[in-house]
Amino acid sequence: MIRPRFVRLAETGRPAVRFRLDGRDVAALEGDTVLTAVLMNAGSLRRSEFGDGPRAGFCLMAACQDCWIWTEEGGRLRACDTAVAEGMALLTAPPQETTWPTSAS
Ligand code: FES
């Protein structure tokens, strides 16, 4: 079971934005950053490629570079200053290391 890092307490009336995260169909709200959208649907933003475990961003203002995540198309984006958009397909690990959910997970 996936336990989200964030729980939305306010501003629940904005329109939904659907996107894919590690192969799962999930949703956020219009105006959410990618960082917020991912952490509303996962326990961490990404796995560090430097071996220090799961990360959830740090500064939240585009300064520390701790929130770069991957797209299914092979790109990367900085999650704290990118707005989530309908149809995005995001990965919390590099594409070659991603394991897709199975019916048992
Ligand atoms: S959290 Fe620091 S640059 Fe995004």
Tab-separated table of C-alpha atoms and ligand atoms in Angstrom:
chain	number	residue	atom	x	y	z
A	1	MET	CA	0.000	0.000	0.000
A	2	ILE	CA	1.341	3.440	-0.960
A	3	ARG	CA	1.108	6.057	1.774
A	4	PRO	CA	1.221	9.613	0.376
A	5	ARG	CA	3.639	12.060	2.008
A	6	PHE	CA	1.154	14.973	1.765
A	7	VAL	CA	-2.496	15.156	2.790
A	8	ARG	CA	-4.592	17.947	1.285
A	9	LEU	CA	-6.372	19.945	3.960
A	10	ALA	CA	-7.630	22.956	1.984
A	11	GLU	CA	-8.332	24.234	-1.521
A	12	THR	CA	-10.100	21.033	-2.503
A	13	GLY	CA	-12.439	22.713	-5.005
A	14	ARG	CA	-9.973	23.164	-7.888
A	15	PRO	CA	-10.473	21.043	-11.037
A	16	ALA	CA	-8.750	17.640	-11.163
A	17	VAL	CA	-5.660	17.023	-13.312
A	18	ARG	CA	-4.986	13.408	-14.263
A	19	PHE	CA	-1.451	12.178	-14.797
A	20	ARG	CA	0.567	8.953	-14.562
A	21	LEU	CA	3.110	8.258	-11.846
A	22	ASP	CA	5.329	5.180	-12.115
A	23	GLY	CA	2.707	3.598	-14.365
A	24	ARG	CA	-0.241	4.328	-12.061
A	25	ASP	CA	-3.136	6.610	-13.068
A	26	VAL	CA	-3.370	9.287	-10.368
A	27	ALA	CA	-4.758	12.794	-9.956
A	28	ALA	CA	-3.857	16.168	-8.513
A	29	LEU	CA	-5.543	19.546	-8.643
A	30	GLU	CA	-5.084	22.325	-11.183
A	31	GLY	CA	-2.388	24.701	-9.945
A	32	ASP	CA	-0.454	22.067	-7.993
A	33	THR	CA	3.263	21.872	-8.609
A	34	VAL	CA	4.581	18.530	-9.773
A	35	LEU	CA	6.197	18.176	-6.342
A	36	THR	CA	2.838	18.568	-4.591
A	37	ALA	CA	1.091	16.339	-7.119
A	38	VAL	CA	3.625	13.528	-6.678
A	39	LEU	CA	3.718	13.761	-2.877
A	40	MET	CA	-0.091	13.642	-2.784
A	41	ASN	CA	0.242	10.241	-4.492
A	42	ALA	CA	3.524	8.779	-3.214
A	43	GLY	CA	5.654	8.612	-0.112
A	44	SER	CA	8.632	10.296	-1.755
A	45	LEU	CA	9.363	12.394	-4.809
A	46	ARG	CA	12.272	10.432	-6.150
A	47	ARG	CA	15.048	8.059	-5.277
A	48	SER	CA	18.435	9.717	-5.056
A	49	GLU	CA	20.882	8.584	-7.698
A	50	PHE	CA	23.666	9.214	-5.159
A	51	GLY	CA	22.558	6.460	-2.819
A	52	ASP	CA	21.167	8.509	0.051
A	53	GLY	CA	17.641	7.150	-0.198
A	54	PRO	CA	14.249	8.615	-1.017
A	55	ARG	CA	13.974	12.385	-1.425
A	56	ALA	CA	11.028	14.811	-1.192
A	57	GLY	CA	12.641	18.063	-2.293
A	58	PHE	CA	14.281	20.463	0.127
A	59	CYS	CA	14.000	24.202	-0.562
A	60	LEU	CA	10.694	24.140	-2.516
A	61	MET	CA	11.786	27.339	-4.308
A	62	ALA	CA	13.942	26.160	-7.247
A	63	ALA	CA	17.289	26.694	-5.541
A	64	CYS	CA	18.610	23.376	-4.207
A	65	GLN	CA	18.037	21.102	-7.272
A	66	ASP	CA	16.902	18.238	-5.021
A	67	CYS	CA	13.620	17.677	-6.849
A	68	TRP	CA	14.534	16.718	-10.414
A	69	ILE	CA	12.398	13.774	-11.551
A	70	TRP	CA	12.050	11.870	-14.805
A	71	THR	CA	9.380	11.664	-17.495
A	72	GLU	CA	8.427	8.491	-19.357
A	73	GLU	CA	9.560	10.265	-22.532
A	74	GLY	CA	13.118	10.431	-21.192
A	75	GLY	CA	13.188	14.043	-20.030
A	76	ARG	CA	13.683	15.498	-16.592
A	77	LEU	CA	11.943	18.366	-14.842
A	78	ARG	CA	12.324	20.297	-11.629
A	79	ALA	CA	9.235	19.362	-9.631
A	80	CYS	CA	8.992	22.338	-7.284
A	81	ASP	CA	8.586	24.982	-9.992
A	82	THR	CA	6.757	23.025	-12.696
A	83	ALA	CA	2.969	22.953	-12.715
A	84	VAL	CA	1.394	19.524	-13.084
A	85	ALA	CA	-0.451	19.125	-16.396
A	86	GLU	CA	-3.068	16.748	-17.710
A	87	GLY	CA	-1.482	13.635	-19.220
A	88	MET	CA	2.001	14.016	-17.758
A	89	ALA	CA	3.787	10.679	-17.331
A	90	LEU	CA	6.284	10.916	-14.462
A	91	LEU	CA	8.799	8.552	-12.923
A	92	THR	CA	10.339	8.649	-9.450
A	93	ALA	CA	13.416	6.733	-10.628
A	94	PRO	CA	15.446	6.808	-13.831
A	95	PRO	CA	13.535	5.031	-16.635
A	96	GLN	CA	16.027	2.165	-16.870
A	97	GLU	CA	15.560	1.430	-13.141
A	98	THR	CA	11.771	1.771	-12.973
A	99	THR	CA	9.771	-1.275	-11.978
A	100	TRP	CA	6.133	-1.098	-12.973
A	101	PRO	CA	3.398	-2.066	-10.529
A	102	THR	CA	1.907	-5.517	-10.920
A	103	SER	CA	-1.541	-6.704	-9.989
A	104	ALA	CA	0.006	-8.028	-6.755
A	105	SER	CA	1.455	-4.633	-5.689
B	1	FES	S1	13.050	21.511	-3.945
B	1	FES	FE1	14.859	22.704	-4.160
B	1	FES	S2	14.989	23.069	-6.297
B	1	FES	FE2	13.097	22.025	-6.042
